[in-house]
Short mmCIF file of C-alpha atoms in Angstrom, two decimals:
data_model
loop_
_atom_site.label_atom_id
_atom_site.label_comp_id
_atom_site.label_asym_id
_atom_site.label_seq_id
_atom_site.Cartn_x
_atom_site.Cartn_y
_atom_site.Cartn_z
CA UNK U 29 0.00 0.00 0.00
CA UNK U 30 1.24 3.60 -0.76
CA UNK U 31 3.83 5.00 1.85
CA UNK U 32 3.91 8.56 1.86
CA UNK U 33 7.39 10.90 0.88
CA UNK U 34 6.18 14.09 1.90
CA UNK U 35 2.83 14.46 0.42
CA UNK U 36 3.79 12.00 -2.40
CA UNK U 37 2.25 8.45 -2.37
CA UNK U 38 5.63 6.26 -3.10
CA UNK U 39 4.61 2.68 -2.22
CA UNK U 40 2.03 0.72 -1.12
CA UNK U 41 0.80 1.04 2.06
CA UNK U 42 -2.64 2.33 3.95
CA UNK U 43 -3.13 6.02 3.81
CA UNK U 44 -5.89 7.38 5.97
CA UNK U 45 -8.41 9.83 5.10
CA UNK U 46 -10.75 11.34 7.17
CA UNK U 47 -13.71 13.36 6.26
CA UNK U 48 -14.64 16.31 9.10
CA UNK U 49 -18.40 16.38 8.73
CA UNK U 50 -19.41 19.90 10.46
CA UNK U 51 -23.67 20.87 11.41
CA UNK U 52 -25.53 21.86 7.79
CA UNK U 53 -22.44 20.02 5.68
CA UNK U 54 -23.60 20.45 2.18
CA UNK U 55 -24.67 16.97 0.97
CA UNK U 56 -22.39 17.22 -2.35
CA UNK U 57 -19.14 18.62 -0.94
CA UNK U 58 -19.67 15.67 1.56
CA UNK U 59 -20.46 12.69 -1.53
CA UNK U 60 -17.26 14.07 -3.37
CA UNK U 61 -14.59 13.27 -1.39
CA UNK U 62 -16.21 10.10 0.19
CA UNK U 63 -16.95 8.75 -3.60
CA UNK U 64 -13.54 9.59 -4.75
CA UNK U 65 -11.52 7.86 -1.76
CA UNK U 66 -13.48 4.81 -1.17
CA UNK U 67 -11.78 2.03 -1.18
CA UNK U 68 -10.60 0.51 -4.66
CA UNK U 69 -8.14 -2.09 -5.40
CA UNK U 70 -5.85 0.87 -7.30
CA UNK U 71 -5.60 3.15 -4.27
CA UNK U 72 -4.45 2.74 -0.93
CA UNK U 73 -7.03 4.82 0.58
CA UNK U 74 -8.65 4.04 3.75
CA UNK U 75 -11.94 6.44 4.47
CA UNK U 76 -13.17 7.55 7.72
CA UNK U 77 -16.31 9.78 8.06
CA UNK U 78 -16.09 11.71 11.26
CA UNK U 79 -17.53 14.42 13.32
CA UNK U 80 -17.34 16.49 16.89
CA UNK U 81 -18.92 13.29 17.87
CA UNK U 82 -20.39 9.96 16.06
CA UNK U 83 -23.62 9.92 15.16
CA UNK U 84 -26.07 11.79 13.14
CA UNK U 85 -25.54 15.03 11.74
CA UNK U 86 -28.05 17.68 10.08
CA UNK U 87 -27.37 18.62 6.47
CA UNK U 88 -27.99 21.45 5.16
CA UNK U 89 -30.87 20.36 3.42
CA UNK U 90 -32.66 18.87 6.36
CA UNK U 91 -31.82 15.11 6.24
CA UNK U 92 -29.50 13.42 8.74
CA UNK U 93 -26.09 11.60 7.84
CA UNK U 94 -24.33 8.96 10.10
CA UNK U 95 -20.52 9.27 11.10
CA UNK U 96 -18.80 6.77 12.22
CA UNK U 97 -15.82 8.22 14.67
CA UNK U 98 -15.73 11.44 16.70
CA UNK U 99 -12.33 13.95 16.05
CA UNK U 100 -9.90 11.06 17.65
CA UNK U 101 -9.97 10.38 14.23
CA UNK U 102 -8.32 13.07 13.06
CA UNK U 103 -5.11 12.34 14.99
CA UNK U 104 -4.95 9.18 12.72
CA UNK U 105 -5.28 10.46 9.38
CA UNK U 106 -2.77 11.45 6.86
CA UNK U 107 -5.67 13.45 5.15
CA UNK U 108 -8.18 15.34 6.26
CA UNK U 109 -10.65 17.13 4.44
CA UNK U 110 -13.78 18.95 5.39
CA UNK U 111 -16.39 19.70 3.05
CA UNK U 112 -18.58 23.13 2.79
CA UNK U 113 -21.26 23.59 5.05
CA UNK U 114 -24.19 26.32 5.56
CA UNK U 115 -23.98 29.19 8.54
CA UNK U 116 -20.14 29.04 7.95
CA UNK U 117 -19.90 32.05 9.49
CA UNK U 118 -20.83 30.66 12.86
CA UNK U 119 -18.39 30.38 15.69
CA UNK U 120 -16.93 26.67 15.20
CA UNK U 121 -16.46 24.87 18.16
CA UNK U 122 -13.25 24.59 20.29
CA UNK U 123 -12.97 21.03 20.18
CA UNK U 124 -12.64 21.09 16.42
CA UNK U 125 -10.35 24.06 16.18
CA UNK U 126 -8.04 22.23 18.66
CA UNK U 127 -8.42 19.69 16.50
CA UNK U 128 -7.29 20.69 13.46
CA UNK U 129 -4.82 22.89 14.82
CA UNK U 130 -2.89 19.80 16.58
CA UNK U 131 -3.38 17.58 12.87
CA UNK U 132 -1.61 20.77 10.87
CA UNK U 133 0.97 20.59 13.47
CA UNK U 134 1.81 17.32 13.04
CA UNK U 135 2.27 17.73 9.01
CA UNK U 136 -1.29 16.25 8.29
CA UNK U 137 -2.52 17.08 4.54
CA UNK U 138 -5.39 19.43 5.54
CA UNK U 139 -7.96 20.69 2.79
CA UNK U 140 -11.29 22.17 2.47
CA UNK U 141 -13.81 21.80 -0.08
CA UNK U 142 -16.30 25.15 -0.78
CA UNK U 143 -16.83 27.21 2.57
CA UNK U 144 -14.95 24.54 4.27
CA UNK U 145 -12.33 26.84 4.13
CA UNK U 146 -14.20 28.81 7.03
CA UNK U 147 -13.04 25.96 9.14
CA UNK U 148 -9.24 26.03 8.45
CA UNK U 149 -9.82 29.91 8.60
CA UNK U 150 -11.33 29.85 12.01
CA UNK U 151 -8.55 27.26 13.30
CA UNK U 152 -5.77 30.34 12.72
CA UNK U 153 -4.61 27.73 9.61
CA UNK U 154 -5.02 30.36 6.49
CA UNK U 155 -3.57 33.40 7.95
CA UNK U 156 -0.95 34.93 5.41
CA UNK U 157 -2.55 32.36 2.86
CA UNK U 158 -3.78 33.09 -0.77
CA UNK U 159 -6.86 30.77 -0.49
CA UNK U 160 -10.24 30.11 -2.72
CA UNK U 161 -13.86 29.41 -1.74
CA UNK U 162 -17.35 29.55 -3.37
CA UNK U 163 -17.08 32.79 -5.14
CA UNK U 164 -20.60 33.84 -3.42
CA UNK U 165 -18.65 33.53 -0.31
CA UNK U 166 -15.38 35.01 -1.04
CA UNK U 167 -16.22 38.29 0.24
CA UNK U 168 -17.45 36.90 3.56
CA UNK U 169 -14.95 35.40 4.44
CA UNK U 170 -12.16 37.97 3.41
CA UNK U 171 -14.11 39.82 6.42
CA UNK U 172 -14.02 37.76 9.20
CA UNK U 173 -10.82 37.06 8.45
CA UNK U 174 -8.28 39.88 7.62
CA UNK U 175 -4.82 37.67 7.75
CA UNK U 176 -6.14 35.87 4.29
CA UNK U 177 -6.82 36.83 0.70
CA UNK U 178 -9.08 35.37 -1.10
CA UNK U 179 -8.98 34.60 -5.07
CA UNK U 180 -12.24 34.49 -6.84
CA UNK U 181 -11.01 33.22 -10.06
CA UNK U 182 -9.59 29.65 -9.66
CA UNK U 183 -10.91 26.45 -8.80
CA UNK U 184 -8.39 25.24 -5.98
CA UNK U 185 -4.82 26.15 -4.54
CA UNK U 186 -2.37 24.26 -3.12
CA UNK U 187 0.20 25.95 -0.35
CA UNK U 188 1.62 22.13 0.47
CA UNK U 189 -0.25 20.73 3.45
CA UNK U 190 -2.62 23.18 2.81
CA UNK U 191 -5.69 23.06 -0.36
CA UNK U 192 -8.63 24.62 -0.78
CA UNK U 193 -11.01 24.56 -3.27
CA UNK U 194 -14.04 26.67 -5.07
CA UNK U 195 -17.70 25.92 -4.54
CA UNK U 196 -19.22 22.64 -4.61
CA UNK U 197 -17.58 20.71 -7.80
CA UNK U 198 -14.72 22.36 -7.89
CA UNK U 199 -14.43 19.87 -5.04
CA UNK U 200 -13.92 17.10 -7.63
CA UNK U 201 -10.94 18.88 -9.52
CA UNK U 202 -9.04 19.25 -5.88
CA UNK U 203 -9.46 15.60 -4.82
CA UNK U 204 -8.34 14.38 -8.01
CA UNK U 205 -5.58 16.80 -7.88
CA UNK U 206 -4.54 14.98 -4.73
CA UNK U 207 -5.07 11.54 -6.31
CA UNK U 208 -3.08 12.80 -9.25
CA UNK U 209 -0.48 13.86 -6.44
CA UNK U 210 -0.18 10.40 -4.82
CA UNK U 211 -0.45 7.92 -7.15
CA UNK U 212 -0.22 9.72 -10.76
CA UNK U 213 -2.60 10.36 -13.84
CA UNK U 214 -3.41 7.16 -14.50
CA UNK U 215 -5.15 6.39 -11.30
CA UNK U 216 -6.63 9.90 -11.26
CA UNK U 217 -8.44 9.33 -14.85
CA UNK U 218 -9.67 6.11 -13.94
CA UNK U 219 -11.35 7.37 -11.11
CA UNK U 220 -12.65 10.14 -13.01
CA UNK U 221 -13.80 8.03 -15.94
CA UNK U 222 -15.46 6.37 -13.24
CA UNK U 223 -17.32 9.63 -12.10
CA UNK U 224 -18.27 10.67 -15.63
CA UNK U 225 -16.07 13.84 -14.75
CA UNK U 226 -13.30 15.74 -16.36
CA UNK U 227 -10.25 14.04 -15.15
CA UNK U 228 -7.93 17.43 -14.70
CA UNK U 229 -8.72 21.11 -14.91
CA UNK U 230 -6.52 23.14 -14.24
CA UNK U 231 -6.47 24.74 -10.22
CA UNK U 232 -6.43 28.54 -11.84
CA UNK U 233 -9.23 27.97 -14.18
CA UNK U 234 -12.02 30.38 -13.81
CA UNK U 235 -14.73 29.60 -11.54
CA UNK U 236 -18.46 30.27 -12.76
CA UNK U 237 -19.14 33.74 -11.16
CA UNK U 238 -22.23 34.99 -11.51
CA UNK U 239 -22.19 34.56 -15.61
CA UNK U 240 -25.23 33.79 -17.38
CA UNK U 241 -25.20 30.68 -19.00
CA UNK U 242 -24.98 30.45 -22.67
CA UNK U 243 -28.03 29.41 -24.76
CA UNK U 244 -28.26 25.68 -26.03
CA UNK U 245 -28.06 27.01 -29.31
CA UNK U 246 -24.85 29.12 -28.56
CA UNK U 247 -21.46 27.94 -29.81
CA UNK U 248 -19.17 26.42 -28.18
CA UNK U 249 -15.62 25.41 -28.58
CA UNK U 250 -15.95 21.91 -26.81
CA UNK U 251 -15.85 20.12 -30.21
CA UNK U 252 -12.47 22.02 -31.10
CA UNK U 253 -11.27 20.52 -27.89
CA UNK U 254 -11.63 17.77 -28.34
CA UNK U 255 -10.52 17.50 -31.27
CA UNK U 256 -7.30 18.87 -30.11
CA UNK U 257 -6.75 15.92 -27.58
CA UNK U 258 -6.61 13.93 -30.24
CA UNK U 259 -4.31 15.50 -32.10
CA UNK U 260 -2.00 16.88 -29.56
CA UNK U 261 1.41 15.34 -31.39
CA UNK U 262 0.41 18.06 -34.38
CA UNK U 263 1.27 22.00 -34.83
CA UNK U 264 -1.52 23.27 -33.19
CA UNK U 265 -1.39 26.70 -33.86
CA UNK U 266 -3.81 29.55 -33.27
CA UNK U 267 -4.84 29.53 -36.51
CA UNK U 268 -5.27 25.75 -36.65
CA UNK U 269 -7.45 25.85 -34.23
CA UNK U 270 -9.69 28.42 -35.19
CA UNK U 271 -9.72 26.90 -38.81
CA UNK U 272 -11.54 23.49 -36.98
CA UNK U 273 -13.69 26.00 -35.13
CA UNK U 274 -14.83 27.95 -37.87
CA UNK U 275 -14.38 31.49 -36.30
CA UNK U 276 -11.43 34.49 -36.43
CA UNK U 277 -8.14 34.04 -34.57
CA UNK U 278 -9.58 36.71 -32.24
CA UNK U 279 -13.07 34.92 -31.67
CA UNK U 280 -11.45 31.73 -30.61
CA UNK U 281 -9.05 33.13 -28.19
CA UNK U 282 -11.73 35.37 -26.39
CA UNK U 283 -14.09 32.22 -26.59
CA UNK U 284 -11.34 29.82 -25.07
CA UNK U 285 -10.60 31.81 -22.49
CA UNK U 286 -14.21 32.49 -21.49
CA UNK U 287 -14.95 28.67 -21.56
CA UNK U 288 -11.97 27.76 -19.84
CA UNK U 289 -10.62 30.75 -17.97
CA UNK U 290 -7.04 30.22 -19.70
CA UNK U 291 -5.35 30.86 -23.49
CA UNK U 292 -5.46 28.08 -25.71
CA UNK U 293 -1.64 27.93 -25.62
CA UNK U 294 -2.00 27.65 -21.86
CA UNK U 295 -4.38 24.87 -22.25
CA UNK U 296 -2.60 22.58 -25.19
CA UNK U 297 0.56 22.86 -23.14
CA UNK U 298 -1.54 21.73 -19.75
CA UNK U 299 -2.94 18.58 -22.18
CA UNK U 300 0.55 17.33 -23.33
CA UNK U 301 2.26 17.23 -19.98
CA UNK U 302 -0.84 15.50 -18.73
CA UNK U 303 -0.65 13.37 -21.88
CA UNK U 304 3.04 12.67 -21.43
CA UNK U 305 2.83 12.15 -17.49
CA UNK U 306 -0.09 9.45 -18.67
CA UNK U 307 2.99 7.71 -21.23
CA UNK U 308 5.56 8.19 -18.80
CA UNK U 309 3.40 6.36 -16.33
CA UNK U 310 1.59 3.54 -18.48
CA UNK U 311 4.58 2.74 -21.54
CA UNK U 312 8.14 2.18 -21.94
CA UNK U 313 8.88 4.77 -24.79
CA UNK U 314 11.64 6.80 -24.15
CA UNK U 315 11.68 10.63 -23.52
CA UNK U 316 12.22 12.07 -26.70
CA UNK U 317 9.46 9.55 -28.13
CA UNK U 318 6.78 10.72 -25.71
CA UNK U 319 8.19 14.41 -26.06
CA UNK U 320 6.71 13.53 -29.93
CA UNK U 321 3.88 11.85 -28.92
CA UNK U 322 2.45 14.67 -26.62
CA UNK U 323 3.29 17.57 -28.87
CA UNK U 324 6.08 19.03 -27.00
CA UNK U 325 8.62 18.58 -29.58
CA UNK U 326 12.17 17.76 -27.77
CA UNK U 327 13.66 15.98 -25.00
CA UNK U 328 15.05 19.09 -23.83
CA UNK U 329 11.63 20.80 -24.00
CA UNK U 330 10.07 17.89 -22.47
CA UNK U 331 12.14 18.12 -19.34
CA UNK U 332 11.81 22.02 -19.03
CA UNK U 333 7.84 22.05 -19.09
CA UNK U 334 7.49 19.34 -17.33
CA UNK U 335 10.08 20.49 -14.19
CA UNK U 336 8.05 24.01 -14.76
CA UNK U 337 4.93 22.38 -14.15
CA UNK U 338 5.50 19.59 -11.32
CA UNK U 339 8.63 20.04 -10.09
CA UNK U 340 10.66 17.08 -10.54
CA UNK U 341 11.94 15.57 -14.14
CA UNK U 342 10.08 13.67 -16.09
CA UNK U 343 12.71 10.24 -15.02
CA UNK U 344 11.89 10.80 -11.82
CA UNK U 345 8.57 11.06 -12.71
CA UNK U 346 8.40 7.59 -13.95
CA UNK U 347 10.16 5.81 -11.20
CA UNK U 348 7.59 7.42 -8.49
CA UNK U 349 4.35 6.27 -10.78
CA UNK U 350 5.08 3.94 -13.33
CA UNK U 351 3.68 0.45 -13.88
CA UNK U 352 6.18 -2.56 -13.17
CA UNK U 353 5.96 -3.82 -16.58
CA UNK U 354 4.48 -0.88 -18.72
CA UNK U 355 3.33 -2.06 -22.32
CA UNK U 356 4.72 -0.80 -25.49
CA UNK U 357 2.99 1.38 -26.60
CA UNK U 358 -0.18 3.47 -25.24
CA UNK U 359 -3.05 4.77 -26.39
CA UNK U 360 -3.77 8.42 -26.78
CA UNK U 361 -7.42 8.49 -26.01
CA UNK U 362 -8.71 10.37 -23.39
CA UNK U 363 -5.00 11.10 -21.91
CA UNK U 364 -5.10 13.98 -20.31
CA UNK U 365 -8.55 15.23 -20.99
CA UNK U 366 -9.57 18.71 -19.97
CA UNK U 367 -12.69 20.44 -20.61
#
């Protein structure tokens, strides 16, 4: 079972998450991280649902939900993560700031989905932070608490033992950042395939702030998209792209960036390093072959994004994550999907 270096899953061995159910949790922040570490026989995880106390707790829409384990739990966990919940701005109660205070001082991985973050806020654990929250929220919370700044625009940010995420499903794209995190892209697609969800968008990708929704008749620039995931080992230029999408140059980049919250170039070059972590992980070919395959031209090139983007080389990279005996060849499909 996965044994953790740092944050980093390296080898197999149990690795305990526990969920922090709080009075009025939102039912889907609480189903998002409990469907996504369940236990599997790909992932180490081992989920406990916890509270000030077990036993029932009030949703915020009115029915109850059992946990099994009071905060003793949290002193176990290597995870912890606690979900939105209604009247955030309520005093939380002393038990579960001491709590969570004594977890982040032992090194625990502590994040928040939605206006969870008004827990790790009230426990003294965001001061000094850039954080993120529901963007109907945001405001609120910059408020009560002066030490943090809050930014509207992205879906989750990482500061290390610390993540928190944007409202509701944005919840989805930070726990399967942290799958991605332990146990590589691979694992993190399959669960998302499993979900029916985008397996990676990007942590600064524009949340949905109070923008009308387009009509079902509007256009869209999902088709280009995909279209460009399969075809990410091409010259996909700017004008490429807005050739397959039949609009100007100047159209598609205002469009992309209003669907996505980032340029297309941003986006293609998030795609290939998710494409090549996917080869690295699941094939034998060598560097400069998957540098081809994903698009990003050379070796050299290969090594520079990917270090810009993760931190480590992509060799390294393939010794933390990949298979044991990795086929030949992989294929493309779906690698490193992004909406």
């Amino acid at each position: 079972m996965p044994k953790r270096c740092g944050h980093n899953i390296k080898v197999m061995e149990p690795h305990r998450v526990a969920v922090l159910v709080l009075p009025g949790v939102l039912p889907l922040d609480l189903g998002i991280p409990t469907q996504i570490f369940s236990q599997r026989p790909s992932t180490p995880y081992e989920l406990t649902v916890c509270g000030a106390a077990s036993g029932s707790i009030i949703t915020s829409t009115g029915f109850t939900v059992g946990v099994t384990a009071g905060l003793p739990a949290l002193a176990e966990a290597d995870t912890i993560i606690v979900p939105g919940y209604a009247e955030c701005q309520r005093p939380l109660a002393p038990e579960v700031i001491s709590a969570l205070r004594q977890a982040f001082d032992r090194g625990t991985r502590i994040a928040s989905i939605c206006t969870g973050a008004f827990a790790l806020a009230a426990a003294g654990l965001l001061d000094g932070r850039t954080v993120t929250t529901h963007w109907a929220s945001a405001d609120d919370l910059e408020r009560l608490y002066p030490g943090l700044r809050v930014d509207r625009n992205v879906l989750y940010i990482d500061h290390g033992p610390l993540l928190t995420s944007a409202g509701v499903t944005a919840g989805i794209d930070l726990c399967l950042y942290l799958v991605r995190k332990d146990l590589g892209a691979v694992v993190a697609n399959e669960i998302a395939r499993e979900l029916v969800a985008s397996p990676h968008r990007e942590g600064g990708q524009a949340q949905f702030i109070d923008r009308s929704l387009p009509s079902p008749t509007a256009h869209s620039l999902a088709d280009t998209r995909d279209w460009a995931l399969k075809h990410l080992e091409e010259d996909l230029r700017l004008d490429a792209l807005a050739r397959h999408a039949r609009v100007s140059s100047r159209t598609l980049v205002r469009m992309w960036r209003q669907e996505t919250g980032v340029t297309p170039h941003q986006w293609l070059l998030t795609a290939r390093i998710n494409l090549a972590r996917e080869l690295l992980e699941a094939t034998s070919l060598s560097i400069g072959q998957i540098a081809d395959r994903s698009g990003l031209g050379s070796s050299t090139n290969l090594r520079a994004r990917f270090h810009d983007a993760l931190g480590i080389t992509p060799t390294a990279y393939r010794r933390a994550f990949a298979n044991p005996s990795p086929p030949i060849a992989a294929e493309p499909e779906g690698a490193g999907t992004m909406p």
